[in-house]
Amino acid sequence: MQDYLIELVKNAGADAWEINDVQKNGWEFYFIKHKLDQNRVKNTEHTTVKLFKKSADGQYLGSAVSEIAPTASKEEAETILKKLLFQASLVKNPVYTLNEKKEVAVKETSFDVSAIARNFIEVMQELPETDTEYINSYEIFVNGITRRFLNSNRIDVTASYPSSMIEVVVNARNEGHEIELYRNYTSGSCDAAALKENLKKTLLYGRDRLKTQMTPALGNMDIVLTTDAALEVYQYFANRMSCGYKYQGLSDYELGEPVIKDAAGDKLTITARASLPNSSGNCPFDAEGAPVRDLTIIKDTKAEHFWGSRQFASYLKAEDSFIVGNFEVAGGAKTSEELLGGEYLEIVEFSDFQVDPMTGSIAGEIRLGYLHKNDETRIVSGGSVSGNMHKAASGLHFSSETVQYDNYIIPAVTRLTLTVTGVE
Amino acid sequence: MKAPFSPYLTGIAPAIKRLIAILGERYEYVSILSTDSSGFRMSVGQRAVSVANATMMTERGNVVRVMKDGLVSEYAFNTFDPEHPEKTAEEAMKALDAQFEILKITGSEVYETGLLDDEPLTLFVEYETETLPETCDQEALIAELTEISNLTMEKGEGLIDARLNAQSTHISKMFISKNRDMRQSYVYSEGGLIPIAFKNGKNSFTNAGVSGRVGPELFRQLRDKIDDALKVVGELLDAGTIEPGEYDIIASPEVSGLIAHEAFGHGVEMDMFVKGRALGVDYIDKRVGSDLVTMHEGALCATNVTTYAFDDEGTPAGDVIEIDHGILKTGICDALSAKRLGTRPTGNGKRENFEHKVYTRMTNTVFDSGNDNLDAMIASIDHGYLLCGMRSGMEDPKHWGIQCIIERGYEIKDGKLTGKIVAPIVMTGYVPDLLGSVSMASNDREIFGCGGCGKGYKEWVKVADGGPYLKAKARLG
């Protein structure tokens, strides 16, 4: 970002301002089987400016935001700023103040985009594939990000960190039939051991998917989630604790009150974490320049702190809040082994499992499940699960062991009762 | 008026051509897509208002595609000095060379591809629009949206908010290669009225949307959506749950569109044929639906948010009949996949933006109309549901499974709507079974362009889809 742009913003006539500048050096490799489909590099910079304007009576604070391209001329930048100031004057939101300058612990992070990319390629070459369970295709994305945030309250912080993603499609086949499983992993850099372990398991799931029977109509049934699909369950609670949801009336949670009515399951504790090992959410400050730290959001099922953007946090008087990048859900009372008892359907593949944070609706088509019933295990596919978290949450159980999926640590096993639709 | 092509892109075009010439000394094929798309997004509610000069498709940047020795490589950038294109050429070559080193070290083999076609083509298109986003009277628009929000709150019961979303984008794209110079400019807009209600600990909402390849004048239509939106959100608050099972259904045009998109649209994206990820490749010229099922896909088969003149690879837009009276005829294809499959591209090579790779993507995906009317369709059902409103869907091209999450269902018994409403509904099944069961199609159709489409869980692009009311059999839960 050129310095003259900062000066233009400072002198634009706004009552307050923010600048977010993100430079990205991205390396991408796309493979079909293990042959390179194409390689890509991106070198980009995105500078986003937000201007704030108070109403004449001081009651309202409006804002408007725009990207100013690095190729914009000085005249073009001035025109954009003038427009932003006008747009901000049209917006009538209650007054709030921007984040103040505070100490931010920025650790020097050393990373090498090319080395991370190489790690990913090598992991994929070392998987235990067979003639019947193998990799169909994969896409590797490694970004080195440098983010700088400045505002009119003297904040000026910069951090650099890696952010990676790999999408993998696994195939399995027998005589006359072939199936696929889809995986998408995000992380900071490449955790070779975890990725290898997870993909080994996926190859085994692929083999099982070839042996499935149609899921029977089970009606109300205990569902067990042991993959990242369970994130949806915990994100439902985390989202409803966000200041935006609360202020806009989309969440009925109250501080000090239980977030689950008539809870008969495990006690839920969710904590914001300043950092987690190899998380892509590890930036020492949030999108508005607030330093991130550990903060308890829900403690023993009771709402403790709302979290979120400065605007909505200010309206809720959650003054010490910030936009959370990492969450940790504490484990429950029982071990995974203890939770995997009785009759239940463990679902390890959905087409798309969703819990709507606004309505609580739960839905997902089953692509691979293990039905434990009548002292036998059947491998099933097809049909769907449905329900609503308002009801299902009261019987939510989860394991004492936890597992990390990028920027979330959650219990390894999650168990709740839902409706299963299948063949009659 | 015509949507004017970007002066910025016009200004850099000579330097882009010079950049192509420099890179052409080293690579066997070079093309550059340059974009300069601007717009705005407004969200107005009772509790908060926001304004941003950004939408899903606003961007300014460039992406170079080069080919050498059968390998395709790309370099995306958004800092560019038109006085010194050689600097960008040097940066691109250096960056790609660094990647080749890693590929050598890891012993990665190349999926070799013949050179992309570069037949001479010149095109300059500025599509008509009534107004432009950049000249929209935003003060008047915020006032109008605020008034609609207030009116909705006054008329509704148990509402906690009535949000209005309005976004309008002016797209300018330029595709240049050694033999092609293609430039296009158009405007599209989309908006929605979202009343949100709360009762007995339960939230409900709906999104009454409008869309089109038109300017911000579109948002005048939002006022007409109030009564319908309030009716739906009230119904959702009191809706029951469905008894899971297989039913006769009538898919409303919005749900027909979701089926077209998820059930079959993704299944015939031919980059999936290259990877062996689509069952469709084995079903060309075979029956996949009843005689009543004819499905089109293409930027030119309807006019909506994704109706362009050429795609992001410089292929002119098309109109493909994918299913003709129940028989699968062909799929849609980007240029690279077409080269690999030995077929012609169909104008469906799209990027999320200049930073992203091209994939085969949908544009307008629509079922043809039939000869029936809705009343007769309802009268023909002993026990089933009229399905309305879409929430989401997920593709499964390899197995032709289908997952559609539908907003609500109206019960039909003995040929009549009973007044009982269930919500939400998960529709699952096997695509050929679902399309094979289509037994009636209404003589009208609608197309919706408010949504976005991902490939897997990423690569979001604008799409539109729709169709008539379709009667079929499906598993609901």
Tab-separated table of N, CA, C and O in Angstrom, chain B residues 110-165:
chain	number	residue	atom	x	y	z
B	110	VAL	N	3.188	-34.358	-15.739
B	110	VAL	CA	2.222	-33.384	-16.268
B	110	VAL	C	1.084	-34.099	-17.003
B	110	VAL	O	1.316	-35.059	-17.716
B	111	TYR	N	-0.143	-33.617	-16.770
B	111	TYR	CA	-1.298	-34.083	-17.555
B	111	TYR	C	-1.244	-33.317	-18.875
B	111	TYR	O	-1.668	-32.173	-18.950
B	112	GLU	N	-0.677	-33.927	-19.871
B	112	GLU	CA	-0.396	-33.181	-21.101
B	112	GLU	C	-1.657	-32.852	-21.878
B	112	GLU	O	-2.554	-33.676	-22.016
B	113	THR	N	-1.703	-31.636	-22.362
B	113	THR	CA	-2.876	-31.141	-23.078
B	113	THR	C	-2.429	-30.431	-24.345
B	113	THR	O	-1.432	-29.688	-24.317
B	114	GLY	N	-3.139	-30.651	-25.422
B	114	GLY	CA	-2.835	-29.958	-26.679
B	114	GLY	C	-3.079	-28.461	-26.536
B	114	GLY	O	-3.778	-28.008	-25.612
B	115	LEU	N	-2.508	-27.698	-27.440
B	115	LEU	CA	-2.666	-26.232	-27.364
B	115	LEU	C	-4.129	-25.826	-27.483
B	115	LEU	O	-4.873	-26.375	-28.297
B	116	LEU	N	-4.511	-24.855	-26.694
B	116	LEU	CA	-5.887	-24.349	-26.761
B	116	LEU	C	-6.122	-23.665	-28.111
B	116	LEU	O	-5.208	-23.053	-28.675
B	117	ASP	N	-7.347	-23.777	-28.595
B	117	ASP	CA	-7.685	-23.128	-29.861
B	117	ASP	C	-7.595	-21.616	-29.702
B	117	ASP	O	-7.931	-21.080	-28.649
B	118	ASP	N	-7.152	-20.966	-30.737
B	118	ASP	CA	-7.060	-19.507	-30.704
B	118	ASP	C	-7.469	-18.949	-32.067
B	118	ASP	O	-6.739	-18.159	-32.678
B	119	GLU	N	-8.634	-19.431	-32.526
B	119	GLU	CA	-9.119	-18.928	-33.817
B	119	GLU	C	-9.419	-17.439	-33.673
B	119	GLU	O	-9.883	-16.995	-32.633
B	120	PRO	N	-9.173	-16.660	-34.741
B	120	PRO	CA	-9.399	-15.213	-34.638
B	120	PRO	C	-10.844	-14.880	-34.266
B	120	PRO	O	-11.787	-15.475	-34.794
B	121	LEU	N	-10.994	-13.980	-33.345
B	121	LEU	CA	-12.324	-13.577	-32.896
B	121	LEU	C	-12.248	-12.181	-32.293
B	121	LEU	O	-11.416	-11.930	-31.411
B	122	THR	N	-13.090	-11.306	-32.758
B	122	THR	CA	-13.168	-9.958	-32.195
B	122	THR	C	-14.616	-9.700	-31.805
B	122	THR	O	-15.530	-9.993	-32.577
B	123	LEU	N	-14.797	-9.192	-30.617
B	123	LEU	CA	-16.160	-8.969	-30.130
B	123	LEU	C	-16.154	-7.761	-29.210
B	123	LEU	O	-15.262	-7.616	-28.361
B	124	PHE	N	-17.116	-6.891	-29.360
B	124	PHE	CA	-17.267	-5.773	-28.432
B	124	PHE	C	-18.757	-5.640	-28.142
B	124	PHE	O	-19.544	-5.311	-29.026
B	125	VAL	N	-19.146	-5.965	-26.917
B	125	VAL	CA	-20.573	-5.980	-26.575
B	125	VAL	C	-20.818	-5.095	-25.361
B	125	VAL	O	-20.165	-5.260	-24.322
B	126	GLU	N	-21.743	-4.166	-25.492
B	126	GLU	CA	-22.221	-3.392	-24.337
B	126	GLU	C	-23.722	-3.625	-24.264
B	126	GLU	O	-24.476	-3.119	-25.088
B	127	TYR	N	-24.153	-4.447	-23.295
B	127	TYR	CA	-25.575	-4.777	-23.196
B	127	TYR	C	-26.383	-3.581	-22.673
B	127	TYR	O	-25.872	-2.747	-21.920
B	128	GLU	N	-27.634	-3.576	-23.073
B	128	GLU	CA	-28.539	-2.488	-22.670
B	128	GLU	C	-28.878	-2.570	-21.174
B	128	GLU	O	-28.961	-3.657	-20.601
B	129	THR	N	-29.051	-1.414	-20.565
B	129	THR	CA	-29.550	-1.340	-19.191
B	129	THR	C	-30.317	-0.028	-19.046
B	129	THR	O	-30.032	0.942	-19.760
B	130	GLU	N	-31.290	-0.017	-18.124
B	130	GLU	CA	-32.049	1.224	-17.936
B	130	GLU	C	-31.241	2.213	-17.106
B	130	GLU	O	-31.206	3.412	-17.384
B	131	THR	N	-30.578	1.675	-16.066
B	131	THR	CA	-29.749	2.537	-15.206
B	131	THR	C	-28.443	1.819	-14.874
B	131	THR	O	-28.316	0.610	-15.099
B	132	LEU	N	-27.506	2.568	-14.314
B	132	LEU	CA	-26.207	2.011	-13.936
B	132	LEU	C	-26.029	2.078	-12.422
B	132	LEU	O	-26.488	3.043	-11.791
B	133	PRO	N	-25.338	1.111	-11.827
B	133	PRO	CA	-25.123	1.187	-10.372
B	133	PRO	C	-24.333	2.428	-9.964
B	133	PRO	O	-24.581	3.004	-8.910
B	134	GLU	N	-23.393	2.851	-10.807
B	134	GLU	CA	-22.536	3.974	-10.421
B	134	GLU	C	-23.271	5.317	-10.432
B	134	GLU	O	-22.794	6.283	-9.821
B	135	THR	N	-24.411	5.384	-11.114
B	135	THR	CA	-25.151	6.652	-11.115
B	135	THR	C	-26.464	6.543	-10.329
B	135	THR	O	-27.300	7.437	-10.390
B	136	CYS	N	-26.626	5.435	-9.621
B	136	CYS	CA	-27.860	5.232	-8.837
B	136	CYS	C	-27.967	6.307	-7.750
B	136	CYS	O	-26.974	6.650	-7.098
B	137	ASP	N	-29.165	6.822	-7.555
B	137	ASP	CA	-29.408	7.785	-6.470
B	137	ASP	C	-29.506	6.984	-5.166
B	137	ASP	O	-30.575	6.499	-4.794
B	138	GLN	N	-28.380	6.854	-4.487
B	138	GLN	CA	-28.346	5.968	-3.315
B	138	GLN	C	-29.107	6.549	-2.131
B	138	GLN	O	-29.613	5.804	-1.293
B	139	GLU	N	-29.211	7.842	-2.063
B	139	GLU	CA	-29.991	8.466	-0.988
B	139	GLU	C	-31.460	8.070	-1.133
B	139	GLU	O	-32.116	7.674	-0.161
B	140	ALA	N	-31.940	8.149	-2.371
B	140	ALA	CA	-33.342	7.773	-2.625
B	140	ALA	C	-33.531	6.273	-2.416
B	140	ALA	O	-34.567	5.838	-1.888
B	141	LEU	N	-32.534	5.485	-2.792
B	141	LEU	CA	-32.664	4.027	-2.649
B	141	LEU	C	-32.713	3.633	-1.172
B	141	LEU	O	-33.552	2.815	-0.769
B	142	ILE	N	-31.842	4.202	-0.354
B	142	ILE	CA	-31.879	3.890	1.088
B	142	ILE	C	-33.233	4.292	1.675
B	142	ILE	O	-33.823	3.563	2.478
B	143	ALA	N	-33.743	5.448	1.245
B	143	ALA	CA	-35.051	5.906	1.751
B	143	ALA	C	-36.146	4.913	1.347
B	143	ALA	O	-37.022	4.562	2.154
B	144	GLU	N	-36.096	4.450	0.104
B	144	GLU	CA	-37.097	3.501	-0.395
B	144	GLU	C	-37.004	2.170	0.369
B	144	GLU	O	-38.018	1.616	0.810
B	145	LEU	N	-35.790	1.673	0.561
B	145	LEU	CA	-35.618	0.400	1.266
B	145	LEU	C	-36.060	0.532	2.726
B	145	LEU	O	-36.678	-0.377	3.284
B	146	THR	N	-35.765	1.678	3.327
B	146	THR	CA	-36.175	1.915	4.721
B	146	THR	C	-37.703	1.930	4.825
B	146	THR	O	-38.294	1.356	5.756
B	147	GLU	N	-38.327	2.559	3.849
B	147	GLU	CA	-39.794	2.637	3.866
B	147	GLU	C	-40.414	1.243	3.705
B	147	GLU	O	-41.384	0.903	4.391
B	148	ILE	N	-39.829	0.440	2.829
B	148	ILE	CA	-40.350	-0.930	2.644
B	148	ILE	C	-40.165	-1.734	3.934
B	148	ILE	O	-41.051	-2.485	4.354
B	149	SER	N	-39.011	-1.568	4.579
B	149	SER	CA	-38.761	-2.269	5.842
B	149	SER	C	-39.801	-1.847	6.890
B	149	SER	O	-40.397	-2.692	7.569
B	150	ASN	N	-40.035	-0.538	6.992
B	150	ASN	CA	-41.003	-0.034	7.978
B	150	ASN	C	-42.417	-0.540	7.679
B	150	ASN	O	-43.153	-0.946	8.584
B	151	LEU	N	-42.776	-0.516	6.420
B	151	LEU	CA	-44.110	-0.975	6.005
B	151	LEU	C	-44.297	-2.450	6.320
B	151	LEU	O	-45.359	-2.889	6.790
B	152	THR	N	-43.254	-3.223	6.067
B	152	THR	CA	-43.320	-4.657	6.351
B	152	THR	C	-43.508	-4.887	7.849
B	152	THR	O	-44.309	-5.737	8.268
B	153	MET	N	-42.785	-4.128	8.669
B	153	MET	CA	-42.912	-4.269	10.126
B	153	MET	C	-44.331	-3.913	10.577
B	153	MET	O	-44.896	-4.571	11.455
B	154	GLU	N	-44.891	-2.870	9.974
B	154	GLU	CA	-46.253	-2.446	10.348
B	154	GLU	C	-47.283	-3.503	10.001
B	154	GLU	O	-48.202	-3.791	10.755
B	155	LYS	N	-47.117	-4.117	8.833
B	155	LYS	CA	-48.115	-5.076	8.361
B	155	LYS	C	-47.964	-6.460	8.975
B	155	LYS	O	-48.910	-7.229	9.037
B	156	GLY	N	-46.732	-6.784	9.415
B	156	GLY	CA	-46.477	-8.138	9.890
B	156	GLY	C	-46.747	-8.309	11.372
B	156	GLY	O	-46.878	-7.333	12.101
B	157	GLU	N	-46.826	-9.578	11.803
B	157	GLU	CA	-47.013	-9.877	13.222
B	157	GLU	C	-45.830	-10.673	13.730
B	157	GLU	O	-45.356	-11.581	13.053
B	158	GLY	N	-45.367	-10.327	14.923
B	158	GLY	CA	-44.266	-11.070	15.545
B	158	GLY	C	-42.936	-10.905	14.844
B	158	GLY	O	-42.044	-11.746	14.990
B	159	LEU	N	-42.772	-9.826	14.073
B	159	LEU	CA	-41.509	-9.647	13.358
B	159	LEU	C	-40.464	-9.010	14.266
B	159	LEU	O	-40.773	-8.100	15.041
B	160	ILE	N	-39.221	-9.501	14.145
B	160	ILE	CA	-38.133	-8.832	14.859
B	160	ILE	C	-37.324	-7.965	13.900
B	160	ILE	O	-36.570	-7.101	14.323
B	161	ASP	N	-37.477	-8.190	12.625
B	161	ASP	CA	-36.787	-7.337	11.659
B	161	ASP	C	-37.383	-7.579	10.273
B	161	ASP	O	-38.012	-8.621	10.014
B	162	ALA	N	-37.183	-6.621	9.413
B	162	ALA	CA	-37.524	-6.776	7.993
B	162	ALA	C	-36.345	-6.191	7.231
B	162	ALA	O	-36.170	-4.980	7.183
B	163	ARG	N	-35.508	-7.061	6.711
B	163	ARG	CA	-34.278	-6.607	6.053
B	163	ARG	C	-34.466	-6.528	4.550
B	163	ARG	O	-35.158	-7.349	3.952
B	164	LEU	N	-33.804	-5.561	3.992
B	164	LEU	CA	-33.798	-5.406	2.532
B	164	LEU	C	-32.355	-5.471	2.055
B	164	LEU	O	-31.499	-4.762	2.597
B	165	ASN	N	-32.106	-6.339	1.099
B	165	ASN	CA	-30.782	-6.379	0.483
B	165	ASN	C	-30.905	-5.917	-0.952
B	165	ASN	O	-31.850	-6.301	-1.658
